[in-house]
Amino acid sequence: MRILAYLLFTISVIMLVSCEKNNDDDVYSYDLSVTGDTTNVFSETGEEREYILQLISIPKITPEQAETILKSSDIVFKSEHNRFSVSDSVIIDNTIRLKIKCNENIVSDTIAERIDVVIAGPVNINTSFYLSQAGSDIRYEYKIVSEYMSDFTIPDEGGVFNIPIKCSRIKYLNSKYVLEEPCSLSGIRYKSSIVNAAWVHSDRIYSGVNPGDYVIELNASQPFNIDGKFSWWVGLFSNNISIYNLNIFHNQTPGEEYFIGTSSFFKSEILQ
């Protein structure tokens, strides 16, 4: 009986000591909650938003204790690919108030970015959340400049003629002009049509020495003698939109009234 009483007393003491120890040395867990718009995409033209990070603890601590922890910690904000920046960070009670900004997106793809928050100090916390930014509207407009922008007349005697042209591409970002630079005609469609051609009438386009320089070669090696209406044009098209069109004229040889056999040609090719 004495042994049983002694065992019960010993167990009671152990339990009491254990309870006191738990009360004195509670194990705390910490986390950060994020308040702010993390769902809607940021504007492609750039935007700034405000966010609040709140320190949460279990068991709960006072705002003053939380502020002490945060102010004595190293707090690092990191944008996964540096597309977002953090500014105006301030600690108030158990919250970190800050601003997150993104500059104008310069690509057409939507940007998805992970934001990491690392707190190192009396407590260590790692948390992440995601932000995204809309893809931009990028548009290119081709520009052709030549001494002959609409018409070219071949002398009566005919010959081979070169029409120099310069091609450049204008870039617009979200409807705003960005730059203009010489560019290749690769991927542009070249078309030509000759109706009632007599003798030799042909054309081709080839690149020049400098970027963006091209030459349209017109071959009309004989005088023009035909009983009928003559029509010849060449053009350049981007997505079926005309960026250059040249009408070519070749007058009937003076004094000639006889008929020479005719033919018509049409050409359409994608330039390499």
XYZ file of N, CA and C in Angstrom:
816
model
N 0.827 -1.210 0.000
C 0.000 0.000 0.000
C 0.860 1.258 0.000
N 1.918 1.223 0.852
C 2.825 2.364 0.875
C 3.481 2.567 -0.491
N 3.815 1.467 -1.122
C 4.462 1.562 -2.448
C 3.524 2.211 -3.445
N 2.247 1.825 -3.422
C 1.269 2.397 -4.342
C 1.109 3.892 -4.091
N 1.041 4.289 -2.848
C 0.891 5.711 -2.521
C 2.097 6.509 -2.992
N 3.268 5.919 -2.834
C 4.487 6.602 -3.256
C 4.511 6.807 -4.761
N 4.086 5.785 -5.509
C 4.050 5.880 -6.965
C 3.078 6.952 -7.427
N 1.915 7.007 -6.782
C 0.935 8.024 -7.169
C 1.467 9.413 -6.892
N 2.162 9.599 -5.767
C 2.728 10.902 -5.435
C 3.795 11.316 -6.453
N 4.629 10.370 -6.831
C 5.709 10.646 -7.783
C 5.139 11.074 -9.138
N 4.117 10.346 -9.600
C 3.497 10.674 -10.893
C 2.882 12.069 -10.845
N 2.266 12.413 -9.756
C 1.642 13.737 -9.619
C 2.677 14.844 -9.706
N 3.811 14.649 -9.066
C 4.878 15.651 -9.100
C 5.406 15.831 -10.516
N 5.611 14.706 -11.196
C 6.123 14.775 -12.564
C 5.161 15.532 -13.466
N 3.881 15.247 -13.336
C 2.880 15.920 -14.157
C 2.838 17.415 -13.858
N 2.966 17.773 -12.589
C 2.943 19.186 -12.221
C 4.144 19.921 -12.796
N 5.301 19.308 -12.683
C 6.505 19.922 -13.228
C 6.400 20.060 -14.735
N 5.848 19.035 -15.383
C 5.693 19.064 -16.827
C 4.765 20.194 -17.256
N 3.692 20.364 -16.547
C 2.744 21.432 -16.889
C 3.381 22.801 -16.717
N 4.118 22.973 -15.633
C 4.778 24.256 -15.423
C 5.796 24.549 -16.505
N 6.482 23.526 -16.910
C 7.483 23.713 -17.971
C 6.828 24.106 -19.287
N 5.705 23.480 -19.629
C 5.007 23.814 -20.862
C 4.495 25.243 -20.826
N 4.057 25.684 -19.668
C 3.560 27.049 -19.567
C 4.685 28.058 -19.747
N 5.875 27.709 -19.284
C 7.000 28.630 -19.378
C 7.668 28.588 -20.738
N 7.674 27.470 -21.380
C 8.421 27.284 -22.632
C 7.493 26.833 -23.757
N 6.430 27.566 -24.002
C 5.529 27.229 -25.105
C 6.298 27.270 -26.429
N 5.980 26.355 -27.346
C 6.580 26.334 -28.673
C 5.708 27.174 -29.603
N 6.310 28.232 -30.174
C 5.573 29.147 -31.039
C 5.807 28.788 -32.508
N 4.778 28.920 -33.289
C 4.906 28.801 -34.746
C 4.517 30.132 -35.364
N 5.239 30.498 -36.442
C 5.048 31.811 -37.064
C 4.805 31.654 -38.563
N 4.054 32.605 -39.090
C 3.802 32.629 -40.536
C 3.455 34.060 -40.932
N 3.410 34.299 -42.243
C 3.017 35.601 -42.759
C 1.785 35.441 -43.635
N 0.812 36.294 -43.423
C -0.351 36.325 -44.319
C -0.213 37.534 -45.236
N -0.686 37.399 -46.471
C -0.561 38.455 -47.479
C -1.938 39.041 -47.768
N -2.051 40.343 -47.624
C -3.291 41.040 -47.951
C -3.012 42.001 -49.098
N -3.788 41.893 -50.148
C -3.597 42.713 -51.341
C -4.019 41.915 -52.560
N -4.089 42.586 -53.679
C -4.567 41.947 -54.910
C -3.457 41.111 -55.537
N -3.567 39.802 -55.385
C -2.622 38.886 -56.012
C -3.279 38.088 -57.133
N -4.537 38.381 -57.414
C -5.300 37.612 -58.409
C -5.296 38.277 -59.777
N -5.649 39.541 -59.815
C -5.725 40.245 -61.097
C -4.332 40.593 -61.607
N -4.159 40.469 -62.925
C -2.854 40.740 -63.516
C -2.557 42.235 -63.477
N -1.279 42.561 -63.316
C -0.856 43.951 -63.405
C -1.004 44.428 -64.851
N -1.182 45.712 -65.010
C -1.317 46.281 -66.352
C -0.025 46.118 -67.142
N -0.151 45.901 -68.445
C 1.025 45.773 -69.301
C 1.817 47.069 -69.390
N 1.186 48.184 -69.090
C 1.887 49.470 -69.164
C 2.595 49.825 -67.862
N 2.477 48.970 -66.841
C 3.128 49.232 -65.565
C 2.136 49.673 -64.511
N 2.381 49.268 -63.265
C 1.407 49.544 -62.209
C 2.080 49.377 -60.849
N 1.527 50.042 -59.838
C 2.003 49.903 -58.460
C 0.828 49.591 -57.551
N 1.027 48.632 -56.642
C -0.024 48.257 -55.700
C 0.536 48.186 -54.285
N -0.365 48.313 -53.305
C 0.023 48.233 -51.899
C -0.357 46.868 -51.321
N 0.530 46.342 -50.477
C 0.303 45.038 -49.853
C 0.635 45.138 -48.371
N 0.010 44.252 -47.594
C 0.277 44.154 -46.159
C 0.634 42.707 -45.831
N 1.787 42.526 -45.196
C 2.200 41.215 -44.708
C 2.024 41.219 -43.195
N 1.217 40.299 -42.677
C 0.933 40.279 -41.249
C 1.606 39.073 -40.606
N 2.332 39.338 -39.493
C 2.981 38.260 -38.753
C 1.941 37.565 -37.883
N 1.805 36.281 -38.087
C 0.839 35.477 -37.332
C 1.608 34.497 -36.458
N 1.174 34.347 -35.216
C 1.849 33.415 -34.313
C 0.828 32.568 -33.568
N 1.234 31.357 -33.277
C 0.461 30.441 -32.427
C 1.430 29.872 -31.382
N 1.200 30.131 -30.083
C 0.167 30.983 -29.485
C 0.320 32.439 -29.921
N -0.734 33.201 -29.753
C -0.751 34.589 -30.213
C 0.117 35.471 -29.330
N 0.860 36.364 -29.975
C 1.655 37.341 -29.255
C 1.068 38.728 -29.479
N 1.501 39.676 -28.671
C 0.957 41.034 -28.782
C 1.548 41.739 -30.002
N 0.859 42.769 -30.533
C 1.412 43.548 -31.640
C 2.781 44.152 -31.307
N 2.967 44.559 -30.040
C 4.258 45.116 -29.652
C 5.371 44.072 -29.751
N 5.081 42.837 -29.295
C 6.073 41.766 -29.404
C 6.382 41.458 -30.862
N 5.344 41.445 -31.697
C 5.544 41.172 -33.126
C 6.388 42.253 -33.773
N 6.133 43.506 -33.426
C 6.904 44.610 -33.986
C 8.374 44.495 -33.586
N 8.629 44.101 -32.337
C 10.007 43.920 -31.881
C 10.703 42.834 -32.681
N 10.005 41.732 -32.924
C 10.583 40.627 -33.706
C 10.910 41.095 -35.115
N 9.976 41.775 -35.757
C 10.165 42.199 -37.149
C 11.282 43.225 -37.267
N 11.339 44.164 -36.334
C 12.345 45.222 -36.427
C 13.742 44.729 -36.093
N 13.836 43.601 -35.407
C 15.153 43.049 -35.094
C 15.553 41.937 -36.072
N 14.813 41.807 -37.167
C 15.082 40.766 -38.168
C 15.600 41.370 -39.462
N 16.303 40.544 -40.219
C 16.659 40.904 -41.598
C 15.526 40.433 -42.497
N 14.942 41.367 -43.245
C 13.800 41.040 -44.106
C 14.217 41.285 -45.554
N 14.119 40.249 -46.366
C 14.544 40.321 -47.765
C 13.352 40.006 -48.664
N 13.137 40.872 -49.655
C 12.113 40.640 -50.673
C 12.821 40.341 -51.989
N 12.382 39.311 -52.678
C 13.037 38.949 -53.933
C 12.002 38.605 -54.994
N 12.140 39.256 -56.142
C 11.325 38.932 -57.314
C 12.089 37.911 -58.143
N 11.430 36.829 -58.485
C 12.096 35.681 -59.104
C 12.997 36.070 -60.267
N 12.519 36.913 -61.172
C 13.305 37.345 -62.327
C 13.455 38.867 -62.370
N 13.321 39.482 -61.206
C 13.508 40.933 -61.058
C 12.557 41.753 -61.918
N 11.355 41.227 -62.145
C 10.377 41.966 -62.937
C 9.471 42.830 -62.061
N 9.493 42.561 -60.758
C 8.741 43.363 -59.812
C 9.708 43.926 -58.773
N 9.418 45.118 -58.277
C 10.282 45.741 -57.280
C 9.451 46.163 -56.076
N 10.086 46.097 -54.903
C 9.432 46.434 -53.645
C 9.989 47.757 -53.135
N 9.114 48.623 -52.638
C 9.551 49.922 -52.112
C 8.674 50.317 -50.931
N 9.124 51.349 -50.232
C 8.356 51.961 -49.139
C 7.915 50.941 -48.091
N 8.820 50.035 -47.746
C 8.499 49.037 -46.732
C 8.581 49.653 -45.339
N 7.532 49.455 -44.528
C 7.507 50.006 -43.177
C 6.824 48.994 -42.246
N 7.351 48.881 -41.030
C 6.813 47.946 -40.041
C 5.949 48.719 -39.061
N 4.699 48.302 -38.930
C 3.767 48.902 -37.982
C 3.098 47.767 -37.209
N 3.366 47.700 -35.916
C 2.844 46.620 -35.061
C 3.268 45.271 -35.640
N 2.309 44.446 -35.967
C 2.634 43.102 -36.470
C 2.521 43.003 -37.991
N 2.644 44.155 -38.681
C 2.487 44.161 -40.140
C 3.686 44.815 -40.820
N 3.946 44.345 -42.039
C 4.902 44.989 -42.944
C 4.081 45.559 -44.091
N 4.101 46.856 -44.211
C 3.348 47.514 -45.282
C 4.332 47.942 -46.367
N 3.985 47.642 -47.617
C 4.930 47.897 -48.702
C 4.191 48.136 -50.006
N 4.968 48.571 -50.992
C 4.441 48.764 -52.348
C 5.208 47.868 -53.308
N 4.492 47.281 -54.246
C 5.108 46.447 -55.280
C 4.768 47.056 -56.636
N 5.803 47.234 -57.433
C 5.641 47.908 -58.721
C 6.236 47.057 -59.833
N 5.635 47.138 -61.007
C 6.221 46.542 -62.209
C 6.288 47.626 -63.283
N 7.349 47.591 -64.059
C 7.472 48.522 -65.173
C 6.697 48.002 -66.375
N 6.737 48.717 -67.457
C 6.012 48.298 -68.657
C 6.571 46.975 -69.176
N 5.680 46.065 -69.470
C 6.078 44.787 -70.056
C 6.481 45.029 -71.512
N 7.650 44.547 -71.908
C 8.114 44.809 -73.279
C 8.037 43.565 -74.154
N 7.372 42.524 -73.660
C 7.165 41.315 -74.470
C 5.674 41.026 -74.535
N 5.292 40.207 -75.496
C 3.865 39.927 -75.688
C 3.352 38.832 -74.759
N 4.266 38.127 -74.089
C 3.855 37.050 -73.184
C 3.438 37.606 -71.829
N 2.474 36.932 -71.182
C 2.110 37.280 -69.810
C 3.240 36.869 -68.879
N 3.616 37.753 -67.968
C 4.689 37.477 -67.019
C 4.086 36.903 -65.742
N 4.577 35.744 -65.315
C 4.191 35.157 -64.034
C 5.441 35.109 -63.161
N 5.355 35.678 -61.968
C 6.548 35.856 -61.132
C 6.270 35.438 -59.686
N 7.243 34.754 -59.088
C 7.140 34.386 -57.678
C 7.840 35.455 -56.828
N 7.163 35.935 -55.807
C 7.732 36.893 -54.868
C 8.073 36.150 -53.579
N 9.339 36.155 -53.203
C 9.789 35.485 -51.988
C 10.026 36.508 -50.892
N 9.596 36.170 -49.675
C 9.855 36.992 -48.497
C 10.598 36.125 -47.480
N 11.777 36.573 -47.099
C 12.603 35.820 -46.154
C 12.853 36.685 -44.927
N 12.473 36.174 -43.746
C 12.711 36.854 -42.483
C 13.687 36.018 -41.675
N 14.802 36.624 -41.305
C 15.821 35.929 -40.517
C 16.157 36.769 -39.294
N 16.018 36.165 -38.113
C 16.283 36.890 -36.878
C 15.846 36.060 -35.701
N 15.131 36.665 -34.754
C 14.609 35.884 -33.620
C 13.735 34.719 -34.092
N 13.059 34.927 -35.229
C 12.304 33.847 -35.868
C 12.701 33.796 -37.346
N 12.573 32.642 -37.944
C 12.903 32.462 -39.361
C 11.648 32.056 -40.112
N 11.304 32.872 -41.123
C 10.088 32.621 -41.897
C 10.418 32.753 -43.373
N 9.948 31.818 -44.156
C 10.041 31.884 -45.617
C 8.631 31.736 -46.180
N 8.221 32.706 -46.959
C 6.905 32.612 -47.592
C 6.980 33.152 -49.011
N 6.049 32.726 -49.858
C 6.036 33.138 -51.270
C 4.615 33.377 -51.721
N 4.473 34.262 -52.674
C 3.193 34.436 -53.355
C 3.485 34.834 -54.797
N 2.477 34.752 -55.648
C 2.688 34.945 -57.087
C 1.942 36.176 -57.590
N 2.603 36.867 -58.518
C 2.003 38.000 -59.212
C 2.186 37.798 -60.708
N 1.353 38.430 -61.497
C 1.477 38.308 -62.953
C 1.172 39.655 -63.607
N 1.703 39.812 -64.812
C 1.508 41.050 -65.581
C 1.090 40.687 -67.000
N 0.136 41.433 -67.514
C -0.401 41.155 -68.852
C 0.668 41.365 -69.921
N 0.572 40.567 -70.988
C 1.472 40.739 -72.118
C 1.140 42.002 -72.894
N 2.158 42.594 -73.477
C 1.967 43.851 -74.197
C 1.519 43.616 -75.636
N 0.932 44.651 -76.186
C 0.552 44.649 -77.594
C 1.730 45.199 -78.392
N 2.417 44.314 -79.101
C 3.575 44.715 -79.898
C 3.182 44.631 -81.377
N 3.335 45.746 -82.066
C 2.939 45.803 -83.472
C 4.086 46.378 -84.299
N 4.265 45.788 -85.487
C 5.301 46.264 -86.405
C 4.651 46.785 -87.679
N 5.180 47.872 -88.154
C 4.680 48.467 -89.391
C 5.856 48.638 -90.352
N 5.713 48.057 -91.548
C 6.792 48.152 -92.541
C 6.695 49.475 -93.307
N 7.853 49.982 -93.654
C 7.918 51.246 -94.378
C 8.883 51.086 -95.554
N 8.414 51.420 -96.757
C 9.230 51.350 -97.966
C 9.441 52.766 -98.493
N 10.691 53.086 -98.773
C 11.022 54.400 -99.339
C 11.780 54.179 -100.640
N 11.382 54.891 -101.692
C 12.029 54.775 -102.995
C 11.846 56.077 -103.766
N 12.712 56.273 -104.728
C 12.539 57.425 -105.621
C 11.243 57.280 -106.408
N 10.842 56.035 -106.628
C 9.615 55.760 -107.381
C 8.634 55.082 -106.426
N 7.697 55.853 -105.904
C 6.768 55.330 -104.901
C 5.469 54.818 -105.493
N 5.148 55.223 -106.723
C 3.869 54.762 -107.283
C 3.956 54.419 -108.761
N 4.692 55.202 -109.554
C 4.723 54.992 -111.005
C 6.160 54.971 -111.523
N 6.344 54.174 -112.580
C 7.625 54.179 -113.293
C 7.337 53.960 -114.766
N 7.891 54.823 -115.618
C 7.667 54.701 -117.060
C 8.946 54.241 -117.751
N 8.824 53.161 -118.516
C 9.954 52.624 -119.266
C 10.078 53.395 -120.581
N 11.289 53.794 -120.951
C 11.452 54.475 -122.248
C 10.930 53.597 -123.392
N 10.557 54.239 -124.494
C 9.968 53.506 -125.622
C 10.859 52.375 -126.100
N 12.195 52.604 -126.108
C 13.105 51.584 -126.642
C 13.300 50.408 -125.701
N 12.787 50.509 -124.451
C 12.923 49.406 -123.518
C 14.277 49.379 -122.836
N 14.577 48.268 -122.158
C 15.846 48.112 -121.470
C 15.659 47.395 -120.134
N 16.752 47.333 -119.376
C 16.730 46.744 -118.036
C 16.901 47.880 -117.026
N 16.016 47.938 -116.031
C 16.003 49.068 -115.101
C 15.958 48.562 -113.661
N 16.698 49.240 -112.799
C 16.745 48.896 -111.380
C 16.053 49.977 -110.552
N 15.134 49.541 -109.712
C 14.407 50.446 -108.820
C 14.884 50.175 -107.385
N 15.779 51.013 -106.845
C 16.228 50.799 -105.458
C 15.106 51.140 -104.471
N 14.967 50.312 -103.460
C 14.019 50.602 -102.381
C 14.716 50.361 -101.046
N 14.253 51.048 -100.028
C 14.766 50.856 -98.674
C 13.613 50.420 -97.781
N 13.854 49.340 -97.039
C 12.816 48.815 -96.157
C 13.222 49.037 -94.703
N 12.305 49.545 -93.903
C 12.505 49.675 -92.462
C 11.247 49.180 -91.749
N 11.411 48.905 -90.478
C 10.287 48.409 -89.685
C 10.114 49.302 -88.462
N 8.892 49.780 -88.262
C 8.579 50.640 -87.130
C 7.911 49.775 -86.055
N 8.427 49.876 -84.836
C 7.883 49.094 -83.724
C 7.005 49.972 -82.846
N 5.804 49.448 -82.529
C 4.893 50.114 -81.607
C 4.662 49.197 -80.410
N 4.777 49.755 -79.219
C 4.527 49.021 -77.984
C 3.335 49.659 -77.289
N 2.246 48.875 -77.209
C 1.006 49.404 -76.615
C 0.607 50.729 -77.266
N 0.653 50.718 -78.595
C 0.250 51.841 -79.445
C 1.208 53.029 -79.396
N 2.333 52.886 -78.718
C 3.319 53.966 -78.658
C 4.516 53.634 -79.542
N 4.975 54.648 -80.288
C 6.147 54.476 -81.126
C 7.374 54.153 -80.268
N 8.157 53.146 -80.713
C 9.369 52.762 -79.985
C 10.604 53.093 -80.799
N 10.677 52.541 -82.015
C 11.852 52.794 -82.849
C 11.557 52.414 -84.289
N 12.444 52.869 -85.170
C 12.412 52.485 -86.581
C 13.821 52.076 -86.976
N 13.944 50.921 -87.623
C 15.261 50.424 -88.004
C 15.167 49.663 -89.317
N 16.291 49.636 -90.098
C 16.293 48.867 -91.349
C 15.983 47.405 -91.058
N 15.287 46.775 -91.970
C 14.936 45.380 -91.718
C 14.885 44.593 -93.022
N 14.926 43.298 -92.860
C 14.836 42.377 -93.990
C 13.388 42.276 -94.468
N 13.244 41.900 -95.735
C 11.913 41.627 -96.282
C 11.559 40.150 -96.164
N 12.331 39.413 -95.372
C 12.046 37.997 -95.195
C 10.641 37.797 -94.637
N 9.872 36.928 -95.286
C 8.505 36.680 -94.873
C 7.488 37.588 -95.533
N 7.954 38.590 -96.275
C 7.058 39.493 -97.010
C 6.721 38.870 -98.360
N 5.473 39.035 -98.783
C 5.047 38.478 -100.074
C 5.301 39.487 -101.197
N 5.961 39.003 -102.249
C 6.233 39.822 -103.434
C 5.325 39.344 -104.559
N 4.585 40.293 -105.140
C 3.671 39.947 -106.226
C 3.976 40.811 -107.447
N 3.715 40.254 -108.604
C 3.798 41.045 -109.835
C 2.817 40.486 -110.846
N 2.377 41.365 -111.709
C 1.409 40.970 -112.732
C 1.679 41.756 -114.010
N 1.756 41.032 -115.130
C 1.921 41.679 -116.434
C 0.811 41.161 -117.344
N 0.030 42.069 -117.872
C -1.060 41.724 -118.788
C -0.725 42.266 -120.170
N -0.825 41.402 -121.165
C -0.485 41.746 -122.548
C 0.992 42.167 -122.674
N 1.876 41.299 -122.164
C 3.306 41.572 -122.284
C 3.777 41.216 -123.690
N 4.644 42.029 -124.230
C 5.208 41.768 -125.554
C 6.721 41.692 -125.436
N 7.335 40.872 -126.249
C 8.764 40.622 -126.186
C 9.137 40.146 -124.782
N 10.131 40.762 -124.189
C 10.568 40.302 -122.864
C 10.140 41.313 -121.808
N 9.274 40.917 -120.941
C 8.895 41.724 -119.791
C 8.918 40.809 -118.569
N 9.815 41.088 -117.652
C 9.914 40.287 -116.436
C 10.455 41.158 -115.315
N 10.345 40.663 -114.092
C 10.846 41.409 -112.940
C 11.341 40.431 -111.886
N 12.210 40.930 -111.018
C 12.670 40.175 -109.864
C 13.126 41.156 -108.793
N 13.237 40.672 -107.564
C 13.702 41.520 -106.474
C 14.872 40.818 -105.795
N 15.894 41.577 -105.481
C 17.049 40.993 -104.792
C 17.586 42.004 -103.778
N 18.326 41.488 -102.796
C 18.811 42.334 -101.707
C 20.045 43.109 -102.119
N 20.208 44.297 -101.513
C 21.363 45.137 -101.776
C 22.482 44.872 -100.783
N 23.396 45.816 -100.686
C 24.576 45.642 -99.843
C 24.243 45.847 -98.367
N 23.505 46.877 -98.060
C 23.222 47.231 -96.664
C 21.894 46.651 -96.188
N 21.741 46.430 -94.881
C 20.472 45.928 -94.347
C 19.313 46.823 -94.763
N 18.254 46.214 -95.220
C 17.074 46.958 -95.638
C 17.108 47.460 -97.060
N 18.250 47.306 -97.751
C 18.367 47.753 -99.143
C 17.979 46.626 -100.094
N 17.094 46.945 -101.051
C 16.660 45.972 -102.062
C 16.586 46.665 -103.417
N 16.565 45.840 -104.454
C 16.458 46.346 -105.820
C 15.396 45.543 -106.552
N 14.477 46.253 -107.189
C 13.516 45.603 -108.084
C 14.027 45.800 -109.509
N 14.291 44.697 -110.162
C 14.810 44.757 -111.533
C 13.672 44.556 -112.524
N 13.533 45.505 -113.455
C 12.524 45.423 -114.505
C 13.226 45.157 -115.833
N 12.811 44.105 -116.517
C 13.438 43.731 -117.794
C 12.414 43.899 -118.909
N 12.611 44.949 -119.693
C 11.766 45.190 -120.872
C 12.729 45.442 -122.033
N 13.393 44.390 -122.476
C 14.564 44.544 -123.343
C 14.236 44.947 -124.776
N 12.945 44.964 -125.123
C 12.570 45.336 -126.493
C 11.574 46.493 -126.468
N 11.452 47.236 -127.571
C 10.365 48.217 -127.670
C 9.017 47.515 -127.529
N 8.034 48.265 -127.154
C 6.710 47.699 -126.933
C 5.855 47.880 -128.170
N 5.393 46.758 -128.717
C 4.531 46.788 -129.900
C 3.380 45.812 -129.688
N 2.236 46.324 -129.434
C 1.118 45.428 -129.163
C -0.193 46.149 -129.461
N -1.140 45.383 -129.958
C -2.477 45.914 -130.199
C -3.342 45.522 -129.002
N -3.318 46.327 -127.986
C -4.074 46.000 -126.781
C -3.565 46.813 -125.606
N -4.291 46.750 -124.509
C -3.909 47.523 -123.329
C -2.825 46.799 -122.552
N -1.803 47.539 -122.179
C -0.685 46.977 -121.435
C -0.817 47.339 -119.954
N -0.555 46.374 -119.070
C -0.623 46.616 -117.632
C 0.487 45.828 -116.943
N 1.241 46.523 -116.083
C 2.331 45.863 -115.357
C 2.455 46.529 -113.994
N 2.455 45.733 -112.932
C 2.669 46.277 -111.602
C 3.405 45.265 -110.741
N 4.117 45.779 -109.719
C 4.763 44.934 -108.720
C 4.376 45.467 -107.350
N 4.326 44.582 -106.364
C 3.924 45.019 -105.026
C 4.506 44.147 -103.933
N 4.570 44.705 -102.734
C 5.019 43.998 -101.535
C 3.892 44.027 -100.517
N 3.657 42.884 -99.860
C 2.522 42.746 -98.957
C 2.954 42.099 -97.641
N 2.476 42.680 -96.543
C 2.670 42.106 -95.209
C 1.298 41.749 -94.654
N 1.070 40.443 -94.451
C -0.242 39.984 -93.977
C -1.375 40.537 -94.845
N -1.156 40.444 -96.154
C -2.129 40.883 -97.157
C -2.370 42.390 -97.159
N -1.543 43.130 -96.464
C -1.630 44.589 -96.485
C -0.511 45.124 -97.363
N -0.879 45.953 -98.345
C 0.109 46.489 -99.273
C 1.040 47.472 -98.565
N 2.351 47.231 -98.706
C 3.327 48.173 -98.145
C 4.103 48.890 -99.257
N 3.957 48.388 -100.488
C 4.591 49.085 -101.618
C 3.918 48.612 -102.894
N 3.607 49.567 -103.766
C 2.954 49.220 -105.030
C 3.490 50.142 -106.126
N 3.969 49.542 -107.207
C 4.556 50.308 -108.305
C 3.860 49.947 -109.610
N 3.243 50.922 -110.244
C 2.642 50.734 -111.561
C 3.683 51.078 -112.625
N 3.836 50.187 -113.602
C 4.878 50.345 -114.617
C 4.215 50.564 -115.975
N 4.699 51.567 -116.684
C 4.130 51.915 -117.986
C 5.199 51.750 -119.064
N 4.761 51.278 -120.224
C 5.653 51.168 -121.390
C 4.837 51.552 -122.612
N 5.140 52.719 -123.159
C 4.326 53.241 -124.259
C 4.563 52.464 -125.554
N 3.537 52.487 -126.351
C 3.628 51.897 -127.689
C 4.726 52.611 -128.478
N 5.523 51.828 -129.218
C 6.585 52.419 -130.041
C 5.978 53.329 -131.111
N 6.423 54.575 -131.205
C 5.842 55.511 -132.188
C 5.953 54.970 -133.603
N 4.882 55.086 -134.361
C 4.892 54.680 -135.754
C 4.621 53.220 -135.988
N 4.611 52.425 -134.954
C 4.360 50.987 -135.122
C 2.871 50.702 -134.938
N 2.306 49.980 -135.901
C 0.888 49.648 -135.820
C 0.647 48.148 -135.923
N 1.708 47.371 -136.145
C 1.494 45.934 -136.328
C 1.370 45.233 -134.967
N 0.839 44.048 -135.030
C 0.528 43.277 -133.838
C 1.610 42.234 -133.599
N 2.054 42.115 -132.336
C 2.991 41.065 -131.950
C 2.325 40.241 -130.856
N 2.510 38.929 -130.884
C 1.861 38.011 -129.952
C 2.014 38.433 -128.503
N 0.997 38.190 -127.724
C 0.966 38.657 -126.336
C 0.960 37.481 -125.365
N 1.253 37.791 -124.146
C 1.163 36.809 -123.062
C 1.000 37.562 -121.753
N 0.516 36.859 -120.742
C 0.311 37.480 -119.435
C 0.985 36.623 -118.364
N 1.488 37.282 -117.326
C 2.183 36.588 -116.260
C 1.681 37.094 -114.909
N 1.665 36.196 -113.939
C 1.368 36.591 -112.575
C 2.310 35.816 -111.654
N 2.889 36.516 -110.670
C 3.837 35.895 -109.777
C 3.510 36.287 -108.343
N 3.638 35.323 -107.419
C 3.440 35.580 -105.988
C 4.388 34.674 -105.211
N 5.279 35.275 -104.409
C 6.259 34.477 -103.672
C 6.576 35.121 -102.327
N 6.916 34.285 -101.377
C 7.362 34.754 -100.066
C 8.866 34.928 -100.121
N 9.335 36.111 -99.788
C 10.762 36.400 -99.858
C 11.494 35.735 -98.693
N 12.708 35.282 -98.975
C 13.519 34.603 -97.963
C 14.553 35.564 -97.378
